[in-house]
Amino acid sequence: MNPEDKSRRELLKGALGTGALAAGAAVVPNMIFPALAQGETLVPFTDVPDTFNVRPVRPNSTHYLDTREITSYFTDNDDFYLVQHYGQPEVDNDSWRLRITGMVDNELEFSLQDLMDRDVFEQQAGFECGGNGRRLFQGLIGNAYWKGVGLQKLLEEAGIQNGAKEIVFFGTDIATEEIRDTEVDKAFARALSIEDAMRPENMLAFEMNGEPLPHYHGKPVRLLIPGWYGVANVKWINQIHVQDTRYMGRFMGRDYVTLKKVDVGGVERWVENSVTTMNLKSSIVRVVESGGRHKIQGFALNDGTPIESIEVKIDNGPWQRAQINPRSTKYSWKLFSFDWDNASAGDHTIVSRVTDINGEVQATQEEMPEQVSFWEDFGQFTRTITI
Ligand SMILES: Nc1nc2c(c(=O)[nH]1)N[C@H]1C(S)=C(S)[C@@H](COP(=O)(O)O)O[C@H]1N2
Ligand SMILES: [Mo]
């Protein structure tokens, strides 16, 4: 048995166990995307300029994936995109502590070992930065296998008091910001409502793809809020604070805030919203050719609502169902592949759309709300290619 067959069998087992895909979603056992199969070559997009390239990882800088070259279902830790607004702090695993403070019956403190000795669980989750989009050909994205402890259990142990409203998650990374001529030291932080924080899948993760959480990804422990944009996943976390007021820090109230025009009870208004759960989104990332046959491949991500279908449209043709990788789970990315038979020589436009089981369909660019900020760029992404 070759390794491909073995992993395919394992994928199927995994898919049966999770029940993540909606009944009726196309599932094809022998689909091998994402690894390029033997003899397959990439057909270059004509919408990606020659100047587009992915720099190697550099300390303290943003790093993105070249999505044409997604080579594995789980993104290698070194390839998984990197975003940090205050640099990448050095944290010593031995002296690191996580504290739970504020409106709790018992303030708690944990070492890394304390967390590792508790009930641990594992899960797949993919996510993208709220600032991901067409300008980077969707490169601020990744999918990984995480191990850690449940946030809910720790909060229950601390005992959240009546009247508490929000839970703030602080990172170790601190930067000096100048506000009205005054320098203030501020830690990266994000907040969740009590209800959002208590979801059982929320994790304090200390392993990524079977390795101790790497420095760049928030060592020794990061928050993982499956189904949410990356900004919720606080890296280098060291304090969880429960309070009865809303936390209005920079990454809740100023950045990662979408400004768009929407209908508010019959009145068209420009309104802001904090970036929270991932919108329903798919994108084509590559076209491969082998022996004159073409395949169109891509990914979908959302808030965890089961997916009904992913479809592809070529030029002005009909929407046609793509095959979804059976390995997909509730919060993983969903990779898809479409057999493009008899692709004719010449220029083509290709686009994908994803539909969830509630009948929600990924918006076209025309259907997207008018928006000023570049956050939440989730509309259908039309690509161009020459066969
Ligand atoms: N402590 C801390 N956590 C953070 C950030 C940060 O700047 N500091 N950036 C957030 C943002 S905006 C994103 S998109 C994700 C990126 O996680 P990654 O670099 O592991 O891919 O981390 C989030 N967690
Ligand atoms: Mo982000």
CSV table of N, CA, C and O and ligand atoms in Angstrom, one decimal, residues 81 83-85 128-132 140 229-232 256 375, ligand 2:
chain,number,residue,atom,x,y,z
A,81,TYR,N,0.9,31.5,8.1
A,81,TYR,CA,1.1,33.0,8.1
A,81,TYR,C,1.4,33.5,9.5
A,81,TYR,O,1.1,32.9,10.5
A,83,VAL,N,1.2,37.1,11.8
A,83,VAL,CA,0.8,38.5,12.0
A,83,VAL,C,1.0,38.8,13.5
A,83,VAL,O,0.5,38.1,14.4
A,84,GLN,N,1.7,39.9,13.8
A,84,GLN,CA,1.8,40.4,15.2
A,84,GLN,C,2.0,41.9,15.1
A,84,GLN,O,2.8,42.3,14.3
A,85,HIS,N,1.3,42.6,15.9
A,85,HIS,CA,1.3,44.0,15.8
A,85,HIS,C,2.4,44.7,16.7
A,85,HIS,O,2.7,45.8,16.5
A,128,GLU,N,-8.0,32.7,9.1
A,128,GLU,CA,-7.3,33.7,8.3
A,128,GLU,C,-7.3,35.0,9.1
A,128,GLU,O,-8.2,35.2,10.0
A,129,CYS,N,-6.4,35.9,8.8
A,129,CYS,CA,-6.4,37.2,9.4
A,129,CYS,C,-7.7,38.0,8.9
A,129,CYS,O,-8.0,37.8,7.7
A,130,GLY,N,-8.2,38.8,9.7
A,130,GLY,CA,-9.4,39.6,9.3
A,130,GLY,C,-9.0,40.6,8.2
A,130,GLY,O,-9.8,41.1,7.5
A,131,GLY,N,-7.7,40.8,8.0
A,131,GLY,CA,-7.2,41.6,6.9
A,131,GLY,C,-6.8,40.8,5.7
A,131,GLY,O,-6.2,41.4,4.8
A,132,ASN,N,-7.1,39.5,5.7
A,132,ASN,CA,-6.7,38.7,4.5
A,132,ASN,C,-7.6,39.1,3.3
A,132,ASN,O,-8.7,39.6,3.5
A,140,LEU,N,-2.9,35.2,3.9
A,140,LEU,CA,-2.9,35.3,5.4
A,140,LEU,C,-3.8,34.2,5.9
A,140,LEU,O,-4.9,34.4,6.5
A,229,TYR,N,-12.0,35.0,13.2
A,229,TYR,CA,-10.8,35.6,12.5
A,229,TYR,C,-9.6,35.5,13.5
A,229,TYR,O,-9.7,35.5,14.7
A,230,GLY,N,-8.4,35.4,12.9
A,230,GLY,CA,-7.2,35.2,13.6
A,230,GLY,C,-6.9,36.1,14.8
A,230,GLY,O,-6.3,35.7,15.7
A,231,VAL,N,-7.4,37.3,14.7
A,231,VAL,CA,-7.1,38.3,15.7
A,231,VAL,C,-7.6,37.9,17.1
A,231,VAL,O,-7.1,38.4,18.1
A,232,ALA,N,-8.6,37.0,17.1
A,232,ALA,CA,-9.1,36.5,18.4
A,232,ALA,C,-8.1,35.6,19.1
A,232,ALA,O,-8.2,35.3,20.3
A,256,TYR,N,-9.1,46.4,13.4
A,256,TYR,CA,-10.0,45.2,13.2
A,256,TYR,C,-11.4,45.6,13.4
A,256,TYR,O,-12.2,44.9,14.0
A,375,TRP,N,-11.0,45.3,6.0
A,375,TRP,CA,-11.2,44.1,6.8
A,375,TRP,C,-12.3,43.3,6.2
A,375,TRP,O,-13.2,43.8,5.6
B,2,MO,MO,-4.9,39.6,11.9
